Coordinates of C-alpha atoms and ligand atoms in Angstrom, one line a residue:
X16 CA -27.4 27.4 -10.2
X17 CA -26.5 31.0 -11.9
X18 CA -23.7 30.5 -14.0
X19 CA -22.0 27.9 -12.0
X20 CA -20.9 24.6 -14.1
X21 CA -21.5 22.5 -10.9
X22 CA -22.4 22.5 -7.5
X23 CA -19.5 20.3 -6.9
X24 CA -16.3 20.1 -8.3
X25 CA -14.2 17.3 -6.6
X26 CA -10.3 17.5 -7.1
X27 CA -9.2 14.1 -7.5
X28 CA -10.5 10.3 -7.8
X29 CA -8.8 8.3 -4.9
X30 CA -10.9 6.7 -2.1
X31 CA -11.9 10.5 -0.8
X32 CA -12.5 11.6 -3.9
X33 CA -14.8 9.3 -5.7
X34 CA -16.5 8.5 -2.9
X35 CA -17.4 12.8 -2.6
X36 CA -18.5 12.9 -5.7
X37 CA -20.8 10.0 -5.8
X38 CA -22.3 10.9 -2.5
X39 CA -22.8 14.6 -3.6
X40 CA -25.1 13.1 -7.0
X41 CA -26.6 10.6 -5.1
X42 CA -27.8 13.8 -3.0
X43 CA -28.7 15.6 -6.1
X44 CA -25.7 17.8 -6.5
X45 CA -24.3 18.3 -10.2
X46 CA -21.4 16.8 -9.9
X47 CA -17.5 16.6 -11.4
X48 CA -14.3 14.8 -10.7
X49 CA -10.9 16.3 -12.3
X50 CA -8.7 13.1 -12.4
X51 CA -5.4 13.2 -13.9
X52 CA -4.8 9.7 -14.3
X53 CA -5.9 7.5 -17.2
X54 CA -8.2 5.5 -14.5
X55 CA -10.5 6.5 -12.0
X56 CA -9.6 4.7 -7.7
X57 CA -6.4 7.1 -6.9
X58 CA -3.1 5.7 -5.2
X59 CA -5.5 3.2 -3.3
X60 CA -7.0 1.4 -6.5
X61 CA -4.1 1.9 -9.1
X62 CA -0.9 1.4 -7.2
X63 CA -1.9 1.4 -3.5
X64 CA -4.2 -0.5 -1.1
X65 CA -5.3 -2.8 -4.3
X66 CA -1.9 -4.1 -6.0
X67 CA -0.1 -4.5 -3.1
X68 CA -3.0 -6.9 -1.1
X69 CA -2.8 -9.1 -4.6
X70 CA 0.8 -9.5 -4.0
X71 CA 0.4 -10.3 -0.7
X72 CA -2.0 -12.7 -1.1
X73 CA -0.5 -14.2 -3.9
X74 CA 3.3 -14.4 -2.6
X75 CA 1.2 -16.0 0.9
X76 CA 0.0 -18.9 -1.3
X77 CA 3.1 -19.0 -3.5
X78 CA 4.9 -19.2 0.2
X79 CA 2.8 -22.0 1.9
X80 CA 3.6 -24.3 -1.0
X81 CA 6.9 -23.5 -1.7
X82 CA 8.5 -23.3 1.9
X83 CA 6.8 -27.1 2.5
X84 CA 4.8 -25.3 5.0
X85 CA 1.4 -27.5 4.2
X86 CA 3.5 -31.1 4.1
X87 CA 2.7 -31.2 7.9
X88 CA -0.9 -31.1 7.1
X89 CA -0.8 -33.9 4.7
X90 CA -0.4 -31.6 1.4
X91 CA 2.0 -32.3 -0.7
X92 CA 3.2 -30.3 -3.4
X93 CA 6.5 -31.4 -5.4
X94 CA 7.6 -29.6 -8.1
X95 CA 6.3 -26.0 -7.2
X96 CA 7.5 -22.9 -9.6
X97 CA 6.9 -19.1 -9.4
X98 CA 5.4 -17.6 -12.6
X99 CA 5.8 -14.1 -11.5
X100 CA 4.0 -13.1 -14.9
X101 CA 1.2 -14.7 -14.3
X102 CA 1.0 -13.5 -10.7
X103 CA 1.8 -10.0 -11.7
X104 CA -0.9 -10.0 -14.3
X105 CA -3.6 -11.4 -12.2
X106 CA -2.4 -8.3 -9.7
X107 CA -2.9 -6.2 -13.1
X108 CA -6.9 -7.6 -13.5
X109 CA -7.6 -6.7 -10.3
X110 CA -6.9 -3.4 -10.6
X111 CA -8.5 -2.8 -14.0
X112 CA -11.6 -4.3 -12.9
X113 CA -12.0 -2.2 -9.9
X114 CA -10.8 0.7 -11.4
X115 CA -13.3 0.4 -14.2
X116 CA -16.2 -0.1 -11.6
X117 CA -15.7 3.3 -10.5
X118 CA -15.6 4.8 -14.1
X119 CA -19.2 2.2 -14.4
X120 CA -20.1 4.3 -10.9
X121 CA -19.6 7.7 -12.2
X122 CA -21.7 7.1 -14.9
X123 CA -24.3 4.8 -12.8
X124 CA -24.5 8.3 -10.8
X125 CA -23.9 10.7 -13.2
X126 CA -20.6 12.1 -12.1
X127 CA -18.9 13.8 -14.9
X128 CA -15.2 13.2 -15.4
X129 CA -13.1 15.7 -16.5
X130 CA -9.5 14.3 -17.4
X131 CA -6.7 16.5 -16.3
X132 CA -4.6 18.0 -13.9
X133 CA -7.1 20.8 -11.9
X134 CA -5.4 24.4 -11.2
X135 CA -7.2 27.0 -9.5
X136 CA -8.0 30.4 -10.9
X137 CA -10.2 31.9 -8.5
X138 CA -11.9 30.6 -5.0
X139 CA -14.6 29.4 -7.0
X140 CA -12.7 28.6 -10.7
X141 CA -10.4 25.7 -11.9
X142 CA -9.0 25.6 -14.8
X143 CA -8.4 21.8 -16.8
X144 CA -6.7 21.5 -19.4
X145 CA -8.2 24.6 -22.1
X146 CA -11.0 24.2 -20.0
X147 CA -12.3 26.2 -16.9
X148 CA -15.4 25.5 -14.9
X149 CA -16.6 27.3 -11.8
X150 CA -18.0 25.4 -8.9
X151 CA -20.3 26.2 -6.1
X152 CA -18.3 24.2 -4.3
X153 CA -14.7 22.5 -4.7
X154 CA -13.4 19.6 -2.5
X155 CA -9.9 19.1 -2.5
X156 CA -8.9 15.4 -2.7
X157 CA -5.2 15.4 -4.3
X158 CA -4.0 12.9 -1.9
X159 CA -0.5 12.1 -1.3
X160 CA 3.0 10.8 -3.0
X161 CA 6.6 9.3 -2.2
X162 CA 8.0 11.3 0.4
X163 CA 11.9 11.6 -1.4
X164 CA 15.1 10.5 0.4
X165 CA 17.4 13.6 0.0
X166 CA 20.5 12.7 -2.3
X167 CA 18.9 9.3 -3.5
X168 CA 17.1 9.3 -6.8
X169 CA 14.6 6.7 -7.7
X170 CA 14.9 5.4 -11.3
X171 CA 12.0 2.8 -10.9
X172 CA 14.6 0.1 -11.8
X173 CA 17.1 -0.7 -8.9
X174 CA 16.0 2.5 -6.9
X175 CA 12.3 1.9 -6.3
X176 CA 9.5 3.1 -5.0
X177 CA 6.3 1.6 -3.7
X178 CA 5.0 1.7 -7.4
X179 CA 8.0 0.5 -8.8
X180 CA 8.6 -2.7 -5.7
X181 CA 4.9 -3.1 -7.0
X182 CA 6.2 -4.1 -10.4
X183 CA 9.4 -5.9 -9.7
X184 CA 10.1 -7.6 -13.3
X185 CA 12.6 -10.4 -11.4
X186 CA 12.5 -11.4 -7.7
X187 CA 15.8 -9.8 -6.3
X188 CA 18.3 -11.5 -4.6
X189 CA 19.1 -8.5 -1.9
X190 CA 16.0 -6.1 -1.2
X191 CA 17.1 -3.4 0.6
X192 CA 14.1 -1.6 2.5
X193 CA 14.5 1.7 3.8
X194 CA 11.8 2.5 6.2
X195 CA 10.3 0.1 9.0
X196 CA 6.8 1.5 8.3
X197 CA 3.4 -0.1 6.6
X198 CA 4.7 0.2 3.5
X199 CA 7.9 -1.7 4.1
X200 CA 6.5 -4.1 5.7
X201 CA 4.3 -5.2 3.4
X202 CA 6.4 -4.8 0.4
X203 CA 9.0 -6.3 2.0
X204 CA 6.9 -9.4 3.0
X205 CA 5.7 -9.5 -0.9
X206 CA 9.7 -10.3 -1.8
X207 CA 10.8 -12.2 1.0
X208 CA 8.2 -14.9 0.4
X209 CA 8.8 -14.8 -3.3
X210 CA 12.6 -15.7 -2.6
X211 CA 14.5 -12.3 -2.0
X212 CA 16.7 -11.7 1.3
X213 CA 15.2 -8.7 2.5
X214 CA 16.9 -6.1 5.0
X215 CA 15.0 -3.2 7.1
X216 CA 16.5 -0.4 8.0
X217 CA 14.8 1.9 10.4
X218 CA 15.9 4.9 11.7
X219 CA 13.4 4.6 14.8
X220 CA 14.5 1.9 17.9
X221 CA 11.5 -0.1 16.3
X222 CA 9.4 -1.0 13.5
X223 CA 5.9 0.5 12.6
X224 CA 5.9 4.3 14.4
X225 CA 2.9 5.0 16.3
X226 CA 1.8 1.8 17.1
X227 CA 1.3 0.4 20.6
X228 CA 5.0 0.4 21.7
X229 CA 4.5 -4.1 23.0
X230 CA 3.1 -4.6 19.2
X231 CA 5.9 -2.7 17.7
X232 CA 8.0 -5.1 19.9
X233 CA 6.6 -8.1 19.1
X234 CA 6.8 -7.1 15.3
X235 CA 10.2 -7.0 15.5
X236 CA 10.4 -10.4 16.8
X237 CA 7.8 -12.4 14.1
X238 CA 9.9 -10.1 10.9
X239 CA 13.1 -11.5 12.6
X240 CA 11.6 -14.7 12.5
X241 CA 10.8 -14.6 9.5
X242 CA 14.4 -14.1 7.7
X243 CA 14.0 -10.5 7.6
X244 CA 17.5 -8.9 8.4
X245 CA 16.2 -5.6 11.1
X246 CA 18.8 -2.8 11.1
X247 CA 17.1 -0.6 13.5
X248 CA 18.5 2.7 14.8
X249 CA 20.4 3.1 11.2
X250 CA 19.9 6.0 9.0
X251 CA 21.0 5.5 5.6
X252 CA 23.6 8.2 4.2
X253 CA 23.6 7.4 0.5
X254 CA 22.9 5.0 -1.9
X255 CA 24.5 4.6 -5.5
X256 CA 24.0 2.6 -8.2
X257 CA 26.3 1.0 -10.7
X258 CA 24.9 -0.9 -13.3
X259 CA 21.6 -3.0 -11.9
X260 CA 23.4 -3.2 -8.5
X261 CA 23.4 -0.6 -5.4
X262 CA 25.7 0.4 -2.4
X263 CA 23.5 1.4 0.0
X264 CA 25.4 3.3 3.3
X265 CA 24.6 3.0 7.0
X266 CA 25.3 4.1 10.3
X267 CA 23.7 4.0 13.9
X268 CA 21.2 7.0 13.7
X269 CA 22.9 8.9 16.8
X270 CA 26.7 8.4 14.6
X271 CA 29.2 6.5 14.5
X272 CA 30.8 3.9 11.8
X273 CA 29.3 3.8 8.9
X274 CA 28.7 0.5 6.8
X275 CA 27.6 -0.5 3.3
X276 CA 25.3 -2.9 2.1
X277 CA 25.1 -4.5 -1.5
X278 CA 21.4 -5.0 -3.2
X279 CA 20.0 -5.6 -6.7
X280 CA 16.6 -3.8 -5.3
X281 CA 16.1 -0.9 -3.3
X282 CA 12.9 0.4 -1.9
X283 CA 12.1 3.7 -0.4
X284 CA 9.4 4.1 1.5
X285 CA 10.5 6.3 4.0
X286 CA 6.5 8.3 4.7
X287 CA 4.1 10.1 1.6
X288 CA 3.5 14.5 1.8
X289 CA 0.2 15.5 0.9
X290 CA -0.3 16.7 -3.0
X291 CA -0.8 20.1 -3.5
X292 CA 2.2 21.5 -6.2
X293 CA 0.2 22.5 -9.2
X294 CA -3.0 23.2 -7.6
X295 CA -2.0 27.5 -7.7
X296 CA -3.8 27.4 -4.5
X297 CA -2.9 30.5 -3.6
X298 CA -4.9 31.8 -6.5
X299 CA -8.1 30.6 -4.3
X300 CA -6.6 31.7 -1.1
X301 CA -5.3 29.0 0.2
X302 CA -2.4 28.0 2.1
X303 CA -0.5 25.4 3.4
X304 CA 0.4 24.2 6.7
X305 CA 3.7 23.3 8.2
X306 CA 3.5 20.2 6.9
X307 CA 2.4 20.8 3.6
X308 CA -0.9 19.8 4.4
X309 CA -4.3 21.9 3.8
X310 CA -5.7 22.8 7.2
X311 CA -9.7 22.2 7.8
X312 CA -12.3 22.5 10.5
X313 CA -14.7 19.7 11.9
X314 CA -16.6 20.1 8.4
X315 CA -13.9 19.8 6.3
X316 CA -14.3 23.4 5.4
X317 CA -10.8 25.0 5.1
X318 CA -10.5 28.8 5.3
X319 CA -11.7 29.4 2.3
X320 CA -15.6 29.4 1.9
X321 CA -17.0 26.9 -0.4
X322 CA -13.4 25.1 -0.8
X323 CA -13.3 22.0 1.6
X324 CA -10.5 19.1 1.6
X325 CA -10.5 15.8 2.7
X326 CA -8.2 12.2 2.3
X327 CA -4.6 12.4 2.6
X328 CA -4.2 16.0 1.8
X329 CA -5.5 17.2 5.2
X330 CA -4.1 16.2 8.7
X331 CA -4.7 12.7 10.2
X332 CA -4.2 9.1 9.2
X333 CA -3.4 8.4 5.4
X334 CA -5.2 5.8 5.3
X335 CA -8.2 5.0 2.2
X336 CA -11.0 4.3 4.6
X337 CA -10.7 7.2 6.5
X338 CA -10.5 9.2 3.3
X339 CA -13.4 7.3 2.0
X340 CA -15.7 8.2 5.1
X341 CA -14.7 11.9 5.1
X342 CA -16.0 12.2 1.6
X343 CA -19.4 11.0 2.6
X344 CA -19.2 13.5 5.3
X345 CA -18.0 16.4 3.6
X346 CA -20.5 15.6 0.6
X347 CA -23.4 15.6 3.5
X348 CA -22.2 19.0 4.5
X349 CA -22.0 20.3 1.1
X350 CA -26.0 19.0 0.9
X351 CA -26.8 20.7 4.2
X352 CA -27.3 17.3 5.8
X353 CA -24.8 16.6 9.0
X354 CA -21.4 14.3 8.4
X355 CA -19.5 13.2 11.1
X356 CA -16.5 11.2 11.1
X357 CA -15.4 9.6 14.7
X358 CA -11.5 10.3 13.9
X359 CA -11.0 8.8 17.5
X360 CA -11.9 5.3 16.5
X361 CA -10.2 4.7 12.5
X362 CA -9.0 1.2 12.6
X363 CA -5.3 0.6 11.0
X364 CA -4.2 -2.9 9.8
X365 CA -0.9 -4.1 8.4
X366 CA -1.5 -6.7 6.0
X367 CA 1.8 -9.1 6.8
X368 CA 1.2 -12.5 8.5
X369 CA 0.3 -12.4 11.0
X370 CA -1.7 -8.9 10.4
X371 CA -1.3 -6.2 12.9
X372 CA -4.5 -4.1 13.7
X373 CA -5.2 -1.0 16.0
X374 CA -8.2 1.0 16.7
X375 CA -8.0 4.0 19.3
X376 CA -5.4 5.1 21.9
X377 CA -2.0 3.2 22.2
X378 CA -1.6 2.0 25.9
X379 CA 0.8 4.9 26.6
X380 CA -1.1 7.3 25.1
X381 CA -4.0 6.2 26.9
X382 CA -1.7 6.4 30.9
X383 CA -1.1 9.6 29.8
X384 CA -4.6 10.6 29.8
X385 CA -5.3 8.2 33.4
X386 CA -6.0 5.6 35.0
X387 CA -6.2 2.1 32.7
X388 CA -6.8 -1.7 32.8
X389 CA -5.5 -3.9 30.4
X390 CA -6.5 -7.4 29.4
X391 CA -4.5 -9.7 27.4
X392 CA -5.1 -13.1 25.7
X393 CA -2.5 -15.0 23.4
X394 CA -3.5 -16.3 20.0
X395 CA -1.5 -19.3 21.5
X396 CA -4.9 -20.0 23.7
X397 CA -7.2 -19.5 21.2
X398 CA -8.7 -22.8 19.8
X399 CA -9.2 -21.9 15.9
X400 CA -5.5 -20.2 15.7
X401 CA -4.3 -23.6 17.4
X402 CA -6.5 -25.8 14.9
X403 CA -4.6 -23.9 12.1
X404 CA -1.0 -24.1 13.2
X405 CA -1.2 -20.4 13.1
X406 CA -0.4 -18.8 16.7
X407 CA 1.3 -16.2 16.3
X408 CA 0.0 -12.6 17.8
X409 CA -2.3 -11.7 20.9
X410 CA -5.2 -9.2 21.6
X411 CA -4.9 -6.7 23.7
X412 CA -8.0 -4.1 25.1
X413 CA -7.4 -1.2 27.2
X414 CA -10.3 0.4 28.7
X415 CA -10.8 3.0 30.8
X416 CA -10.1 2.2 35.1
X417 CA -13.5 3.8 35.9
X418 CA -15.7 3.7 33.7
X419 CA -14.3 0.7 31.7
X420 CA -15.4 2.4 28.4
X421 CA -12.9 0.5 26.2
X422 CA -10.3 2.8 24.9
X423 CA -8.1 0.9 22.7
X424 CA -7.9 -2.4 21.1
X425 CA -4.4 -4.1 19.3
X426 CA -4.0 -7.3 17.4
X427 CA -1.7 -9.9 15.6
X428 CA -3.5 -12.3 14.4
X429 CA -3.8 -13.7 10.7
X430 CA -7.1 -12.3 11.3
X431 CA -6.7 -9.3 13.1
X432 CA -7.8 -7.2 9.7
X433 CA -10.9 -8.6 9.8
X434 CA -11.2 -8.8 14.1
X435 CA -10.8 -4.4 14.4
X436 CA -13.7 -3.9 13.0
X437 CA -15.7 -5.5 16.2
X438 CA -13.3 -3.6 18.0
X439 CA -13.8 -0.2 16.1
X440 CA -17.8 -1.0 16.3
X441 CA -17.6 -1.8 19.9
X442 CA -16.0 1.3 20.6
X443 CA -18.1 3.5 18.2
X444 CA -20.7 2.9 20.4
X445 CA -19.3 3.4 23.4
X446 CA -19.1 -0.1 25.0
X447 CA -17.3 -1.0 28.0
X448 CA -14.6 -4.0 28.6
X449 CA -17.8 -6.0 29.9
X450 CA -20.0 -5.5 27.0
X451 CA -17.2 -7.3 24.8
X452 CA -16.9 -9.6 27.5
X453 CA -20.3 -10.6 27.9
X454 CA -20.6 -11.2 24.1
X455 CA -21.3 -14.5 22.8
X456 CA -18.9 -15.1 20.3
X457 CA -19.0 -17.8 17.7
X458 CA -16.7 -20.6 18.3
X459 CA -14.0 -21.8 17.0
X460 CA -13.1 -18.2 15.7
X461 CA -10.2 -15.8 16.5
X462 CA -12.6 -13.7 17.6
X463 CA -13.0 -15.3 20.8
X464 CA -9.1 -14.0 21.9
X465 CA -10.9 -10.8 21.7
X466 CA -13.8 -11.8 24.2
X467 CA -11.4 -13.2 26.2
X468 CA -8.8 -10.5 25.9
X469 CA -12.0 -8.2 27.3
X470 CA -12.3 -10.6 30.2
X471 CA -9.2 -10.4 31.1
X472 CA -9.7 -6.4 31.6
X473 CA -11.7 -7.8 34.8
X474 CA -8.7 -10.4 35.8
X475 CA -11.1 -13.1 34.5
X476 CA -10.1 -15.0 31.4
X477 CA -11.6 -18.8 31.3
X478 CA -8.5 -20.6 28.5
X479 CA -5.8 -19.1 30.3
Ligands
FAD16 P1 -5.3 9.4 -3.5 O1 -5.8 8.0 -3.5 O2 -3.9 9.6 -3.5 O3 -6.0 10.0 -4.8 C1 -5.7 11.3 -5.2 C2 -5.9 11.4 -6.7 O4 -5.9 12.8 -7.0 C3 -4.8 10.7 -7.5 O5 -5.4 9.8 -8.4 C4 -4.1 11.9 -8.3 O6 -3.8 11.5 -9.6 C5 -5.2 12.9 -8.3 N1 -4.7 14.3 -8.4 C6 -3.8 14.9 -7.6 N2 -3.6 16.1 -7.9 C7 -4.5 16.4 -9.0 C8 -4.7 17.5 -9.7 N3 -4.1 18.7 -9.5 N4 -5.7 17.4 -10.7 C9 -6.3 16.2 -11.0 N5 -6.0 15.1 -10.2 C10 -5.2 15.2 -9.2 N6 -4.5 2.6 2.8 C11 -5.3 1.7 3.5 O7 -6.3 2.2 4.1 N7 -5.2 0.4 3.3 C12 -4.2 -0.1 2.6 O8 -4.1 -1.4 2.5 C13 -3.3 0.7 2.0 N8 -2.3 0.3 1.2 C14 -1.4 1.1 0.6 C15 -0.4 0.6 -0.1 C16 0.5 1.4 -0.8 C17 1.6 0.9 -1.6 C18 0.3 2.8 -0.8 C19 1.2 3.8 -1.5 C20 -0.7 3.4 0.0 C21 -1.6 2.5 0.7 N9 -2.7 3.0 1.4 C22 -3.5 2.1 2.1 C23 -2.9 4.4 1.6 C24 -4.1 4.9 0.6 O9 -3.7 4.5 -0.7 C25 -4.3 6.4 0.8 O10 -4.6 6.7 2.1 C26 -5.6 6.7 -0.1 O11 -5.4 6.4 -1.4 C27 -5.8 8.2 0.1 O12 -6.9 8.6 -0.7 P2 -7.1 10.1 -1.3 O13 -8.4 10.0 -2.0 O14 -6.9 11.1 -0.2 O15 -5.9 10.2 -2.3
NAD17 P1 5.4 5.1 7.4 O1 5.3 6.4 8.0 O2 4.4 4.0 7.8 O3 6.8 4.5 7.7 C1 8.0 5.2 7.3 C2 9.2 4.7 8.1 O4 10.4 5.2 7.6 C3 9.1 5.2 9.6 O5 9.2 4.1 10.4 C4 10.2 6.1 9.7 O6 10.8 6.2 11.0 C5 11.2 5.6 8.7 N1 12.1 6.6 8.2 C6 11.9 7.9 7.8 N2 13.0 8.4 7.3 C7 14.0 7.4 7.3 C8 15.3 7.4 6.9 N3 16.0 8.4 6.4 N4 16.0 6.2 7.1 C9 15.4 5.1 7.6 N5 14.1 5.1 8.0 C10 13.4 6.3 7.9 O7 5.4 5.4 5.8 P2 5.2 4.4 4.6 O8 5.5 3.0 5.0 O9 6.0 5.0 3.5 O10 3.7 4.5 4.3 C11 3.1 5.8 3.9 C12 1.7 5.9 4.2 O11 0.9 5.0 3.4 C13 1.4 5.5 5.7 O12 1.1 6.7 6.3 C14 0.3 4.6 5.7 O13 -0.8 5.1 6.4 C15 -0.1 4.4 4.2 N6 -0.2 3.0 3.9 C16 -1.1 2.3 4.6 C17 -1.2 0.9 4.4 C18 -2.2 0.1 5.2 O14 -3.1 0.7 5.7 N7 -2.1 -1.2 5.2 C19 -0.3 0.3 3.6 C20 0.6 1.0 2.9 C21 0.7 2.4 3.1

């Protein structure tokens, strides 16, 4: 290895990250990770993916009691209380138990960790703390932060961010959510069941950007249903904050009168920017794009030999499965081997209820590109959603006029996180409206909407 420290040096321990570096020693790489955190799993583990799905599926059970929602199947609770100490702490386990079993990985693997923030020196040099190593290679897997609201400061206590509505200490009374996106959403849903009123306000026409534009319709609908307040079309001009109250001001996003609105909580989750201040990369050559993201080819090489990136720092999704698969791929590279990610078919969920899930082209993306069918089935229809009072949603497969090669698949469901992955597998390899048809499908499941949803693609649904 001459007088290189590593053959890998990996730049940060989120989902891309650790998942490089244990790949590269499981291949036989000498291996490091520069974390700057005091545990190992990145935004995802620490306050990401992890935290946030323990709220959620706490506040869901905390919600089903409280609202009375199970009396009408024959369970009664009286008496119900929230003990949002307990529920926060059991969030708090979670994430120290899975953050831990990546530190019990790295060791299992032999992954050194070197605990710091990582600065380049040279293309092939970082420097960590009063220590700098040289690596024959260095993966870049910084991830992503807050993207900040010009003119509105987040103090973590009435001003929050995704962290900070993560850590709520009270429920509020008045959550004010700026941002219609994933984040938002699911946040928002976390409060709202726990008690708070909770108001959206969107600059886009509609919730969730980049879904498929009937789902991102229908979402409006089930939030508004759901108590959620919707100002959509509004762009927030300031917020201030006097005491542990803020005035938060509006106004229709093409102008006109402005309005305030009053909050004890205030959320901002308004996008996250890639994280690349304090790497010096220009000390290795690098540069960033446009966007503030680092550019790469198919291989996740950027321009730089022997310096790749992967996760949220590079272009695409930012999303911790499709960072985790692109650092088994770019370890495989490193190794000589051949990693491939599919970017075309990277499943997204929304983890409200009912869930929102997606997996390729949006059905106008996809009449853009041609001629389409497209099949629908209501959850409304679907025997097991009925059986558990739970209807909300439908599944909808687009596939290709010709060939029928499925092209895109949306769902709400309470199940659609778990339903895209058929979806994502079907399409992975290549299968056509009529192989999904043609399917047997276990029943009762939700899964059958999705069967059926493929039928109808042919006209030819049996339950509706
Ligand atoms: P990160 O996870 O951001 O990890 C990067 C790491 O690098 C960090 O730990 C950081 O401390 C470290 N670092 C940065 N710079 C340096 C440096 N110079 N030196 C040393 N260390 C450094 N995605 C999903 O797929 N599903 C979800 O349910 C989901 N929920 C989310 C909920 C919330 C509230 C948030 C904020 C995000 C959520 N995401 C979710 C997105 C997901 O967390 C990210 O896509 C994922 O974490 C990206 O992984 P990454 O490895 O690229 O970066
Ligand atoms: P987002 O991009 O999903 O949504 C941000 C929303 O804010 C958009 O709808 C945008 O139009 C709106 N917006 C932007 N500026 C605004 C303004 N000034 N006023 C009002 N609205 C404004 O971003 P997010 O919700 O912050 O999430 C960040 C990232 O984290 C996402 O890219 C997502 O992939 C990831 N994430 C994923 C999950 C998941 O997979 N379940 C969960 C949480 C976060």
């Amino acid at each position: 290895m001459s007088d290189y420290d590593f053959d890998v040096l990996v730049i940060g321990a989120g989902p891309g990250g650790y998942v490089a570096a244990i790949r590269a020693a499981q291949l036989g790489l000498k291996t490091a990770c520069v974390e700057s955190r005091e545990t190992l799993g990145g935004t995802c583990l620490n306050v990401g993916c992890i935290p946030s799905k323990a709220l959620l599926h706490a506040s869901e059970l905390y919600d089903e009691v409280h609202s009375g929602a199970l009396a009408k199947f024959g369970v009664k609770i009286d008496g119900s209380s929230l003990d949002l100490g307990a529920m926060q702490a059991e969030k708090d386990k979670v994430v120290t138990e899975l953050t831990g079993g990546i530190a019990f990985l790295f060791k299992k693997n032999k992954v050194e960790w070197l605990k710091g923030l990582a600065s380049f020196t040279d293309k092939d040099s970082v420097s960590v703390g009063d220590r700098t190593v040289r690596a024959r290679n260095i993966i870049i897997a910084t991830g992503s932060s807050v993207t900040p609201l010009p003119g509105v400061t987040i103090d973590q206590k009435v001003v929050v961010d995704s962290t900070g509505a993560l850590a709520l200490p009270k429920v509020p009374k008045h959550l004010v959510v700026i941002g219609g996106g994933v984040i938002g959403l699911e946040l928002g849903s976390v409060w709202r069941r726990l008690g708070a009123e909770v108001t959206v306000v969107e600059f886009l026409d509609q919730l969730l950007p980049g879904m498929d534009g009937e789902v991102r319709k229908e979402a409006a609908k089930i939030f508004k249903k759901q108590g959620f307040a919707l100002k959509l079309a509004t762009k927030v001009t300031g917020v201030s904050v006097k005491g542990d109250k803020a005035t938060i001001t509006v106004e229709p996003a093409a102008g006109g009168t402005a309005e305030t609105l009053e909050a004890d909580a205030v959320l901002v989750s308004i996008g996250r920017r890639p994280n690349t201040e304090g790497l010096a990369l220009d000390k290795a050559g690098l540069a960033v794009n446009a966007r503030g993201q680092i550019d790469i080819d198919h291989d996740f090489a950027t321009g730089v030999p022997g310096i790749w990136a992967i996760g949220d720092v590079v272009p695409g999704p930012m999303l911790a499965h499709k960072a985790e698969d692109e650092g088994v791929a770019v370890a495989e590279n490193i190794a000589g081997l051949t990693g491939i990610v599919n970017h075309a078919v990277i499943p997204g969920v929304v983890y409200t209820h009912p869930e929102f899930a997606s997996v390729g082209l949006t059905e106008e993306d996809a009449k853009a590109q041609g001629e389409i069918k497209v099949g629908k089935f209501p959850m409304m229809a679907n025997s097991r959603a009925k059986a558990n009072r739970d209807t909300d949603g439908f599944v909808k497969v687009i596939a290709d006029a010709k060939t029928d090669r499925v092209l895109g698949v949306h769902i709400i469901s309470s199940m659609a996180g778990t339903m895209i992955a058929e979806a994502a597998l079907a399409m992975e390899f290549g299968a056509t409206s009529e192989d999904i048809a043609y399917t047997c499908h276990a029943h009762p499941t939700h899964s059958e909407a999705l069967k059926e949803a493929a039928m109808a693609v042919q006209g030819k649904p049996i339950h509706i």
